[in-house]
CSV table of C-alpha atoms in Angstrom, one decimal:
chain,number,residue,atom,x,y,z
W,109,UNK,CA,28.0,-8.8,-31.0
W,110,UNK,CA,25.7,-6.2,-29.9
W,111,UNK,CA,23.4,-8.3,-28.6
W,112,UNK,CA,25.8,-10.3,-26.3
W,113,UNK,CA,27.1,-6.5,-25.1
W,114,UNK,CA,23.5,-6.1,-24.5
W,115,UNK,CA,22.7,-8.7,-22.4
W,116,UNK,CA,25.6,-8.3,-20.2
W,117,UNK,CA,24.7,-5.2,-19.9
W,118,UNK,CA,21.9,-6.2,-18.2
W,119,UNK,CA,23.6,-8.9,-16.7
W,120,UNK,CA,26.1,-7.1,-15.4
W,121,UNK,CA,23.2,-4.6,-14.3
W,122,UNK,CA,21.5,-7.3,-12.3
W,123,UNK,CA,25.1,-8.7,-10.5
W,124,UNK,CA,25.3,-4.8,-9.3
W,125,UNK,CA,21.9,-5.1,-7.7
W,126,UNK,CA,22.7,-8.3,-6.0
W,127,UNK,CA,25.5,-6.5,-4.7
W,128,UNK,CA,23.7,-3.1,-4.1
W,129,UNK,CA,21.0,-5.6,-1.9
W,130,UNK,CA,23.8,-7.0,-0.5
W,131,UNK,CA,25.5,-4.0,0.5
W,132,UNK,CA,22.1,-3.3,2.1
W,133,UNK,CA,22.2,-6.2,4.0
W,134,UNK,CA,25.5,-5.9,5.6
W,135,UNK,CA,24.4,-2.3,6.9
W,136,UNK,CA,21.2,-3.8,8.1
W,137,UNK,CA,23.3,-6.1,9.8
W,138,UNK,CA,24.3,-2.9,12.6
W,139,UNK,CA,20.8,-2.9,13.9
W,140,UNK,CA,20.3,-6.5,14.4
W,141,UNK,CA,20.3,-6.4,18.2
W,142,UNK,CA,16.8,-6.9,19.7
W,143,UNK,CA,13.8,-8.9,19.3
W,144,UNK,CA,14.2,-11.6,16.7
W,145,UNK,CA,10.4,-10.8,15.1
W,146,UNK,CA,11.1,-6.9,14.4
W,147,UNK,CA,14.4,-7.7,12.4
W,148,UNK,CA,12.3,-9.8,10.1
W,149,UNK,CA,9.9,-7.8,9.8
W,150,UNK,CA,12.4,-4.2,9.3
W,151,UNK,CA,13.9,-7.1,6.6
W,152,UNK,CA,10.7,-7.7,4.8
W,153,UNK,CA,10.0,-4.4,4.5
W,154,UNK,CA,13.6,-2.8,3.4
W,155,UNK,CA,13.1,-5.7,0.7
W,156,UNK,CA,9.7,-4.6,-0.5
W,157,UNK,CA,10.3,-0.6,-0.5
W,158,UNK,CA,13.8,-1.1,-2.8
W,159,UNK,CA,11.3,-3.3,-4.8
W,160,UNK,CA,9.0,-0.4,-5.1
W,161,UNK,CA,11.7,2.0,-6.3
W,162,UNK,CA,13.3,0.0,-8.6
W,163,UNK,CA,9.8,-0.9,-10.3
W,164,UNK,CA,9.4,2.9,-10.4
W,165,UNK,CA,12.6,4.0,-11.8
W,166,UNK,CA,12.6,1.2,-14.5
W,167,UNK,CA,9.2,2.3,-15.2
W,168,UNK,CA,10.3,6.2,-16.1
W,169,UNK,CA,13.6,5.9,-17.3
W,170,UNK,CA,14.6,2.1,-18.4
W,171,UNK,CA,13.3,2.5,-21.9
W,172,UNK,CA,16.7,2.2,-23.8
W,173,UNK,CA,18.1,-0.9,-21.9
W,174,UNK,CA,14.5,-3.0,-21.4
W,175,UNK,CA,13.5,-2.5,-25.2
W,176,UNK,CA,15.9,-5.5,-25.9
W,177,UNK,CA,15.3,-8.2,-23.3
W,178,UNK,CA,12.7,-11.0,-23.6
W,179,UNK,CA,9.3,-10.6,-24.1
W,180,UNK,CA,9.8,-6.7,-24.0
W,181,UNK,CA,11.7,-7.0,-27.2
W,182,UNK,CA,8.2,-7.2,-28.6
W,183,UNK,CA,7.0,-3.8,-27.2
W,184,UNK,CA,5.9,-1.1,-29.6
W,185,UNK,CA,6.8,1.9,-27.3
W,186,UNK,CA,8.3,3.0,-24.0
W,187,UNK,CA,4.9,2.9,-22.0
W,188,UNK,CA,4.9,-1.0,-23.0
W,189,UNK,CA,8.1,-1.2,-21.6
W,190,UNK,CA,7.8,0.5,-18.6
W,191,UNK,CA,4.4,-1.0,-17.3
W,192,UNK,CA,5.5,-4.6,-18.7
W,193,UNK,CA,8.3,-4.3,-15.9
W,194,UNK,CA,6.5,-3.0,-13.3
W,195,UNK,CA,3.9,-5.8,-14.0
W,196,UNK,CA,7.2,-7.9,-14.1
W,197,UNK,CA,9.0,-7.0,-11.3
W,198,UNK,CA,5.4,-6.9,-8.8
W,199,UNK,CA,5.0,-10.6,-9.7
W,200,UNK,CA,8.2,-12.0,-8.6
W,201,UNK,CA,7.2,-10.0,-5.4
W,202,UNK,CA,3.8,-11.2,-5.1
W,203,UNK,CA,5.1,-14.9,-5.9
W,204,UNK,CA,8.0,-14.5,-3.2
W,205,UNK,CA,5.8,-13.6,-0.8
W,206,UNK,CA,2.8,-16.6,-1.9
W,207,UNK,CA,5.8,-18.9,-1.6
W,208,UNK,CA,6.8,-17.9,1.5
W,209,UNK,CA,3.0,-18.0,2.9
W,210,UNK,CA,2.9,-21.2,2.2
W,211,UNK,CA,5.7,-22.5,3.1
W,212,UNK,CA,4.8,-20.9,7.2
W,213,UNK,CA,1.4,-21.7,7.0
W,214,UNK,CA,0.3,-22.6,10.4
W,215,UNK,CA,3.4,-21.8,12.1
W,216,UNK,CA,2.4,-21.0,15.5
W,217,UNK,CA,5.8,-21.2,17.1
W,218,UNK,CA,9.6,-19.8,16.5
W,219,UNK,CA,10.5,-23.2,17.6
W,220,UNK,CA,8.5,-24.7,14.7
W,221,UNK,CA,11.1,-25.7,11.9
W,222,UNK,CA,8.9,-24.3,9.3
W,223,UNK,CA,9.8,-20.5,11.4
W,224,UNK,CA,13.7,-20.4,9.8
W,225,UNK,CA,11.7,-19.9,6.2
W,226,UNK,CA,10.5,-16.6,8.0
W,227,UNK,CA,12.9,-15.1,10.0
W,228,UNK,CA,16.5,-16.8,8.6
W,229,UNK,CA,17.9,-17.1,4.6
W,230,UNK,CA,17.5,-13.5,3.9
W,231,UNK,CA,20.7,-12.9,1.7
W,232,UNK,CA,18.7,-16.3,0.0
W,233,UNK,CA,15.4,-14.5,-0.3
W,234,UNK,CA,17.3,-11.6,-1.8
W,235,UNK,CA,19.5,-13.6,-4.5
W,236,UNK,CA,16.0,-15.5,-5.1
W,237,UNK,CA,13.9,-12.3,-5.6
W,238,UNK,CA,16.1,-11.0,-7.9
W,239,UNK,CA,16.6,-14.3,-9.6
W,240,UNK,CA,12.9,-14.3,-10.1
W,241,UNK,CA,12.8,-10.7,-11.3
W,242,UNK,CA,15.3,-11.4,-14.1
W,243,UNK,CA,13.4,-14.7,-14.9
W,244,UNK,CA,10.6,-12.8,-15.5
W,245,UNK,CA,11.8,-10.8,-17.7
W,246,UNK,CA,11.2,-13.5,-20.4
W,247,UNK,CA,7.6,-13.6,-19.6
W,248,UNK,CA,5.4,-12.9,-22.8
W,249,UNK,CA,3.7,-9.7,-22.3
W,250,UNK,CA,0.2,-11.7,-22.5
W,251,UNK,CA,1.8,-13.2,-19.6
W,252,UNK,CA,2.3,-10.2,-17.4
W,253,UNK,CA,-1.6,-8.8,-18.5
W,254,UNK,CA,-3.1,-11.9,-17.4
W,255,UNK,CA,-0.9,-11.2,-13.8
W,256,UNK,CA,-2.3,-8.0,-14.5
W,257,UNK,CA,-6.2,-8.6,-14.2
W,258,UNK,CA,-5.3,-10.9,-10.9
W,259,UNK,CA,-3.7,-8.0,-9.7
W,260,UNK,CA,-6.8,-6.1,-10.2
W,261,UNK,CA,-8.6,-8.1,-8.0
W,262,UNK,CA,-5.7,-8.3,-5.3
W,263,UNK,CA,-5.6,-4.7,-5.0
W,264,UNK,CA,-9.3,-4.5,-4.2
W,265,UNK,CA,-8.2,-6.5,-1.4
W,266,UNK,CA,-5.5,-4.3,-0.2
W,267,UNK,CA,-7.8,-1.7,-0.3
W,268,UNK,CA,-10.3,-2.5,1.9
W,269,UNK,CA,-7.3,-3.7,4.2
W,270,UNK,CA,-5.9,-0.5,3.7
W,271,UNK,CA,-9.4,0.9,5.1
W,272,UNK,CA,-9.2,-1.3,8.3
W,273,UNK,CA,-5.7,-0.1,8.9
W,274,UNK,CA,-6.2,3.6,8.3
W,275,UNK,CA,-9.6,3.6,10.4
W,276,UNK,CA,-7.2,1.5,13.2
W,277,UNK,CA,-4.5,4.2,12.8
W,278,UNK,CA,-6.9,6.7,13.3
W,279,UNK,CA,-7.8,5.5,16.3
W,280,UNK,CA,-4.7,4.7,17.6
W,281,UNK,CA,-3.2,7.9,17.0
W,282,UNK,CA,-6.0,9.9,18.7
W,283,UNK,CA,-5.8,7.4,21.8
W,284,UNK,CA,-2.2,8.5,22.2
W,285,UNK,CA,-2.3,11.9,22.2
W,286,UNK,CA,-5.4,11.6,24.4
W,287,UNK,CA,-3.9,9.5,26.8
W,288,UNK,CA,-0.6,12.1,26.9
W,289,UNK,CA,-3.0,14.7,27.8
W,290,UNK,CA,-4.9,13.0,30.2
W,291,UNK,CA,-1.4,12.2,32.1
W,292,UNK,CA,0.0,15.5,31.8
W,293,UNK,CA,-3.2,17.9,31.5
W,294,UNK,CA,-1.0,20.2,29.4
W,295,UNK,CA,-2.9,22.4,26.7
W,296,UNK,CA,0.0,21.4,24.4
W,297,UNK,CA,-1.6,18.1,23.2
W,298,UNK,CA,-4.5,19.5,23.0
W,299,UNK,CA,-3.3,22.0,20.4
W,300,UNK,CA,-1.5,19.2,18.8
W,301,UNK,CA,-5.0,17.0,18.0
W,302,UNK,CA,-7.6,20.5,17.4
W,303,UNK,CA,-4.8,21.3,15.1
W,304,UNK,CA,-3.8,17.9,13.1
W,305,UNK,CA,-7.6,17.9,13.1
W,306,UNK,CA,-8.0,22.1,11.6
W,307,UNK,CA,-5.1,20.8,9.2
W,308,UNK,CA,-6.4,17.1,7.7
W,309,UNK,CA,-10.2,19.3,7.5
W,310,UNK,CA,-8.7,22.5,5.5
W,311,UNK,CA,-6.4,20.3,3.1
W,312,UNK,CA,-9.6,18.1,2.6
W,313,UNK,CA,-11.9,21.4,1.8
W,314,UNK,CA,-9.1,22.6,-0.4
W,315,UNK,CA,-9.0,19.8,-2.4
W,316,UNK,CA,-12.6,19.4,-3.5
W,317,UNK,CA,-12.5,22.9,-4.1
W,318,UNK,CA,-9.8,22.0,-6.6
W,319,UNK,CA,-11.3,18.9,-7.8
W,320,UNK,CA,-14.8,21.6,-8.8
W,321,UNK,CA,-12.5,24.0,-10.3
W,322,UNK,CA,-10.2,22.1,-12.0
W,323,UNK,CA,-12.4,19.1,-12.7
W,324,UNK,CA,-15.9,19.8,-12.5
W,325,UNK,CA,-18.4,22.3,-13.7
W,326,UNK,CA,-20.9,22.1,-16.6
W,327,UNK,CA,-20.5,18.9,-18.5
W,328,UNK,CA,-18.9,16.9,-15.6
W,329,UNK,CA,-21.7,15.1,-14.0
W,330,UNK,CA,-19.1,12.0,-12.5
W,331,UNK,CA,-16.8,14.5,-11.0
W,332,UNK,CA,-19.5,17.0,-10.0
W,333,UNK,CA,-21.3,13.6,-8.6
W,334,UNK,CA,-18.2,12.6,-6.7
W,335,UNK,CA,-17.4,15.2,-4.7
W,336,UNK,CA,-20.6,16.3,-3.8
W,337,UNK,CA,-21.3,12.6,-2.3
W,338,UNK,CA,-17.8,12.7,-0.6
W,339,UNK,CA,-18.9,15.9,1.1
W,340,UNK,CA,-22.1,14.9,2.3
W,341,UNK,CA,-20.8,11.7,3.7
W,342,UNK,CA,-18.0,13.4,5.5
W,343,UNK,CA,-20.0,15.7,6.7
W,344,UNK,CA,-22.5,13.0,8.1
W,345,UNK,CA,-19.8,10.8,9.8
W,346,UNK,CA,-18.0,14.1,11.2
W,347,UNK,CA,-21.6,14.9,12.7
W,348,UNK,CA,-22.1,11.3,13.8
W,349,UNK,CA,-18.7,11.1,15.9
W,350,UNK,CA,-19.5,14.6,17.6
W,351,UNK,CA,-22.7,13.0,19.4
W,352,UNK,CA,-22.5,13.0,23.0
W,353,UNK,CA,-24.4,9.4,22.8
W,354,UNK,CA,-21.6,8.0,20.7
W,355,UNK,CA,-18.5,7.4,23.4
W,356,UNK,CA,-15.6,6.3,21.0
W,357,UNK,CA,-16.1,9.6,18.6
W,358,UNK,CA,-13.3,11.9,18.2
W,359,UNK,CA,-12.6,14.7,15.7
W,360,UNK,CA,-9.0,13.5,14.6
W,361,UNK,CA,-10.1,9.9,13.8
W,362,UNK,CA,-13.2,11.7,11.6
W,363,UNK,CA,-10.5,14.2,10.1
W,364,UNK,CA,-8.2,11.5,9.0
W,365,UNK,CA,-10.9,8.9,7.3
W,366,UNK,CA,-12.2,12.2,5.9
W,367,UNK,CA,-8.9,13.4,4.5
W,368,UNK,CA,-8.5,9.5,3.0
W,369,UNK,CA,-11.3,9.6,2.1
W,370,UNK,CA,-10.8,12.7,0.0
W,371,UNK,CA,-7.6,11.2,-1.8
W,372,UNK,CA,-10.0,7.8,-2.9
W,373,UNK,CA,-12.5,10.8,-4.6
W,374,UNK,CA,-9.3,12.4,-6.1
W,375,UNK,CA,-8.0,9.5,-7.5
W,376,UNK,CA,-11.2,8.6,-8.7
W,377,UNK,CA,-12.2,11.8,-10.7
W,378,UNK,CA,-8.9,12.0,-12.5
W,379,UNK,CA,-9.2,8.6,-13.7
W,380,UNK,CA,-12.5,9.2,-15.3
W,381,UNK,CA,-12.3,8.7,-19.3
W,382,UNK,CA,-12.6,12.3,-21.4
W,383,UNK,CA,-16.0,11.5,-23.1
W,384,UNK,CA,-15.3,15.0,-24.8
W,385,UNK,CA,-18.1,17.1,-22.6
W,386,UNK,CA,-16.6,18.1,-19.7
W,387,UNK,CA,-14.5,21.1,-20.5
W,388,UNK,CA,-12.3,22.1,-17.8
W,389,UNK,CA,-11.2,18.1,-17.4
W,390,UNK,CA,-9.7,18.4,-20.9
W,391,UNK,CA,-7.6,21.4,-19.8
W,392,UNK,CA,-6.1,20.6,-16.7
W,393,UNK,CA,-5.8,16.7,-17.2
W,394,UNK,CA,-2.1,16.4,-17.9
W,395,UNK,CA,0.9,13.9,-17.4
W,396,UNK,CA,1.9,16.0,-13.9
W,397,UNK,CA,-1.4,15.2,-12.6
W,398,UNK,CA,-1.3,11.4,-13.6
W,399,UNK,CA,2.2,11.3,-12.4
W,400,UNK,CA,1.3,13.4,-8.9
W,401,UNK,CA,-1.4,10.9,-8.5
W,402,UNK,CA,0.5,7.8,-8.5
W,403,UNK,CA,3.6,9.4,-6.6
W,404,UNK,CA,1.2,9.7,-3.9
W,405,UNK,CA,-0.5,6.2,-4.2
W,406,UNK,CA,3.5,5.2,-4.2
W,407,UNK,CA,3.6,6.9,-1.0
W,408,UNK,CA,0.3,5.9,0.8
W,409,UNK,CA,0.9,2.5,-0.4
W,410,UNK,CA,4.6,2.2,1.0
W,411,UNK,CA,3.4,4.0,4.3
W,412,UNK,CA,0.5,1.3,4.6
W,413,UNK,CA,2.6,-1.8,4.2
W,414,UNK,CA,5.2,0.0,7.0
W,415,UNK,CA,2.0,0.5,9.1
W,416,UNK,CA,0.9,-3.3,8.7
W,417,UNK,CA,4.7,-4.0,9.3
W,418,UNK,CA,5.4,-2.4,12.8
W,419,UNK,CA,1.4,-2.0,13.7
W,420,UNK,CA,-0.8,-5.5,12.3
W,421,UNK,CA,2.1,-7.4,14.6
W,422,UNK,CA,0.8,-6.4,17.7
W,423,UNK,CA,-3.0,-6.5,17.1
W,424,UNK,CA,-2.5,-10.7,15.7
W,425,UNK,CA,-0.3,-11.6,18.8
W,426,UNK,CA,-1.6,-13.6,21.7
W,427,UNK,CA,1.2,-14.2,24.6
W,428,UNK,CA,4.4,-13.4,24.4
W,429,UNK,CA,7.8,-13.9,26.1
W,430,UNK,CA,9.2,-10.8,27.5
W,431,UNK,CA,12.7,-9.3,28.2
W,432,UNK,CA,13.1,-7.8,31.9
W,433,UNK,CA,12.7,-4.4,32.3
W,434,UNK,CA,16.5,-2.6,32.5
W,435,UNK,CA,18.0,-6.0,30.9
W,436,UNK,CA,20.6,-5.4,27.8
W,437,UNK,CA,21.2,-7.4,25.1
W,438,UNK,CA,23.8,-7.3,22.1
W,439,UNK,CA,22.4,-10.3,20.0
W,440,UNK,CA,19.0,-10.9,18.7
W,441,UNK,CA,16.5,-11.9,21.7
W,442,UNK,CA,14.3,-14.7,20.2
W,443,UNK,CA,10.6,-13.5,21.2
W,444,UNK,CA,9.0,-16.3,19.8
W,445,UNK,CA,9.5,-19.1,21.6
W,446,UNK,CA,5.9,-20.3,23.0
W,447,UNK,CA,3.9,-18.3,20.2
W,448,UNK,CA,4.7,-15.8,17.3
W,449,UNK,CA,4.1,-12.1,17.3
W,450,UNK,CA,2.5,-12.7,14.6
W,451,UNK,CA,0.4,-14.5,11.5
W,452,UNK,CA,3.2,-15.2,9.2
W,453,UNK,CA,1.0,-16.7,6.4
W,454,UNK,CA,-1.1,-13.3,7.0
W,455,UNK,CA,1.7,-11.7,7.2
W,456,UNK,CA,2.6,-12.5,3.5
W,457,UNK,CA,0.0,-12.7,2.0
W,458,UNK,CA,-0.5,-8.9,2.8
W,459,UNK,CA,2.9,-8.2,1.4
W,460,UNK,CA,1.6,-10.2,-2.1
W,461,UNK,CA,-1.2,-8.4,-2.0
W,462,UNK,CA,0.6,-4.9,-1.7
W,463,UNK,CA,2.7,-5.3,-4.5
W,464,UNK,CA,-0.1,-6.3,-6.5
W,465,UNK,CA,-2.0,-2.8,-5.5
W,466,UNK,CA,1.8,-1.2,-6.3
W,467,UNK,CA,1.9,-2.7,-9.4
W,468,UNK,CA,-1.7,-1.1,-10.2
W,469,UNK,CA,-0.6,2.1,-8.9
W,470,UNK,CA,2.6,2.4,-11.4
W,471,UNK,CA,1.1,1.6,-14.4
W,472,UNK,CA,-2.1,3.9,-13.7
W,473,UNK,CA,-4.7,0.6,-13.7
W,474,UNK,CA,-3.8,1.0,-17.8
W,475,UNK,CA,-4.2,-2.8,-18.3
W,476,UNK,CA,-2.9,-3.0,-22.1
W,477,UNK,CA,0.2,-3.2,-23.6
W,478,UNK,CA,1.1,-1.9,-26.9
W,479,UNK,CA,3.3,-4.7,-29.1
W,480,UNK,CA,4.8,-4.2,-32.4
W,481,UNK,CA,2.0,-6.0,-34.1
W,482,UNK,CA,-1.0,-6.8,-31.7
W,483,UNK,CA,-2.8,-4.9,-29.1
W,484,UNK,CA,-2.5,-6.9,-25.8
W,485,UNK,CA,-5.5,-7.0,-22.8
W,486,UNK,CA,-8.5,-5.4,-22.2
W,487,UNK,CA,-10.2,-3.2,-19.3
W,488,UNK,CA,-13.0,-0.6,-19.3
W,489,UNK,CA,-11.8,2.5,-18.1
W,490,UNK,CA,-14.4,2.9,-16.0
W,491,UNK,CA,-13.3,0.2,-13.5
W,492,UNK,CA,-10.2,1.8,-11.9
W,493,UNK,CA,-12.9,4.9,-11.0
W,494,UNK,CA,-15.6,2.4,-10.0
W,495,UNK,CA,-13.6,0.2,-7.9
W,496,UNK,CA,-12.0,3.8,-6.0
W,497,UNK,CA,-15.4,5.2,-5.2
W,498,UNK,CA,-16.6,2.2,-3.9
W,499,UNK,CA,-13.3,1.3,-1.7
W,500,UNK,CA,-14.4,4.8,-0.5
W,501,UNK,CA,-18.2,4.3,0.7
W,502,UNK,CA,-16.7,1.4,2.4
W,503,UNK,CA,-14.7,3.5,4.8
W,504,UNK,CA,-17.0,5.6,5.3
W,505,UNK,CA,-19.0,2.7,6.2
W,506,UNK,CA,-17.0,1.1,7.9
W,507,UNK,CA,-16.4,4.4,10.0
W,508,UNK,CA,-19.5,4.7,10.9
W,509,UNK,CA,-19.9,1.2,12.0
W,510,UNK,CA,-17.3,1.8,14.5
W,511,UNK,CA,-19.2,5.0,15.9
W,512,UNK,CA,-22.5,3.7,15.8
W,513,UNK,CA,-22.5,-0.3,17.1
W,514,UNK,CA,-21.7,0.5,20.4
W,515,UNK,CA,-24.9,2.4,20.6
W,516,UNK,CA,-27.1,-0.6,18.6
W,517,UNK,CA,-25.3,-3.5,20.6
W,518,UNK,CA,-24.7,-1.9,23.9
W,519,UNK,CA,-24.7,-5.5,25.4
W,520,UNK,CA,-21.3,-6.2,23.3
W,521,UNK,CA,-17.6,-5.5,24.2
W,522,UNK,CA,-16.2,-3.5,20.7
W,523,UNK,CA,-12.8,-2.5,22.6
């Protein structure tokens, strides 16, 4: 009897969510005047952040109702439990989201038949996500490691794609405000990119101080390593980009791959295994700073897929139909008649690719899960750090790429 009241329980848990999603939907529904392409893509991503935070509250706090459905049954602790859902609940969004890249592959067109799978069926794609989350449930927790190591290699992907769109952001953030002070000549936006710059530089400063305090000294050769490489390389590109020979430099652009930059060596140094001989690690090494860590990776994560959402859509499109200037409109414009705003398959498969790097994120690259009577995957500890420091030298090399190949290729058109 107690295990039927369980599983409605959870049943009846999952019916509320549907609704909950639902309830979503119907509000969403308000806003659904304009172009036809920008509802989808608000859709996809109002999906994929309630993903996130479900993932993340199951993760902390779902201990007592997960401990007695399917494969989780077999988990020996709560940390079992909470990454085995997280690992659980990222696949059914990574498999959605292959699906779905499939099934538009090629699409060129909104008149292409194969375009309803990507802009129509959304209270479908919700009642099939969740359908999918609760099938997964029953996955074996060998299973959801072996998703595990593929999403360790997807979210080396959706780093370096994180690099292009942070170095694009960058730029594109600078350009405006330059442009705004170019039209007005006002001292204001000036202010506005010296300070953003002063602020992105300081925080930057202040946290490899931190990370030398707190993490480094005598006995901690990787941190000590780290950092010092981090600030010689930022202080390289930041002198690159101030050149007079190099035209597309700019200090906000150099303070914001610097300040990401910085974050990659944070995350990098924490992670590093307690070999027993760096003092000051062991002290100040605690649960807050693991959970800090991955509150921000939540964060930057969530604010890179919303990026690659509103931004990536615009740099893939070719021509476009347009709306006259002035002209209203109370139902949803389709945009996409002669060619998409977008690469749907690309589209996608960034979204899969994301919630792989979430998953990662959550469950702190910790690629094992404890059972009752076996110890389930393997990983060397080493690799979360490895594969953060390197995702770092790649921006800064890719940053200095876009500084420096103007000046190499001068024959070439790089705008």
């Amino acid at each position: 009897v107690k295990r039927k009241g369980n599983m409605g329980l959870i049943f009846s848990a999952a019916c509320c969510a549907c609704q909950a999603c639902q309830c979503c939907m119907s509000l969403y529904n308000c806003f659904q005047c304009g172009m036809a392409s920008t509802r989808a893509r608000v859709q996809y991503f109002t999906m994929w952040v309630l993903c996130s935070f479900v993932a993340w509250i199951l993760r902390d706090y779902g201990y007592e109702g997960l401990k007695r459905v399917g494969g989780m049954k077999e988990c020996a602790d709560e940390v079992c439990t909470g990454n085995g859902m997280v690992l659980r609940i990222t696949f059914s969004m990574s498999v959605v989201s292959a699906v779905l890249a499939i099934l538009v592959f090629g699409v060129q067109s909104g008149s292409d038949t194969r375009a309803i799978f990507q802009n129509d069926f959304f209270s479908l794609k919700w009642l099939v996500l969740a359908g999918t989350i609760v099938g997964s449930m029953w996955l074996s927790n060998e299973d959801a490691i072996n998703f595990a190591y593929v999403s360790a290699f997807g979210s080396g992907l959706f780093i370096l794609f994180g690099i292009v769109l942070v170095l694009e952001f960058a730029h594109s953030w600078n350009d405006s405000w330059v442009e705004k002070y170019d039209e007005t000549s006002s001292k204001f936006w000036a202010f506005l990119i010296l300070g953003s710059a002063f602020i992105l530089f300081a925080g930057s400063i202040a946290v490899w101080g931190i990370l030398l305090a707190y993490f480094g000294g005598e006995g901690c050769t990787y941190t000590n390593a780290f950092v010092s490489v981090t600030i010689v390389l930022s202080v390289i590109v930041t002198l690159i980009s101030s050149l007079k020979q190099v035209t597309n430099g700019a200090i906000l652009p150099s303070a914001v791959m610097v300040a990401y930059a910085t974050y990659l060596c944070a995350c990098a140094v924490i992670d590093i295994p307690d070999d027993g001989t760096c003092a000051t690690r062991q002290s100040n090494v605690s649960g807050t700073t693991h959970r800090g860590v991955y509150s921000a990776g939540v964060i930057i994560t969530i604010f890179t897929i919303g990026y690659a959402t509103i931004r990536r859509a615009s740099s893939l499109k070719t021509e476009k139909s347009t709306v006259p200037s002035g002209a209203a409109t109370t139902e949803v414009e389709n945009d996409e008649e002669t060619d998409t705003e977008y690469n749907y398959s690309f589209f996608q498969a960034v979204y899969a690719l994301g919630a792989m790097y979430l998953g990662m994120v959550l469950i702190n690259w910790n690629l094992t899960l404890e059972e009752k009577e076996s110890h389930i995957g393997s990983l060397s500890s080493w690799t979360p750090v490895w594969i953060k420091m390197a995702s770092q030298w790649v921006c800064f090399l890719l940053y200095s790429w876009t500084l420096l190949a103007p000046l190499i290729f001068p024959d070439r058109d790089f705008s």
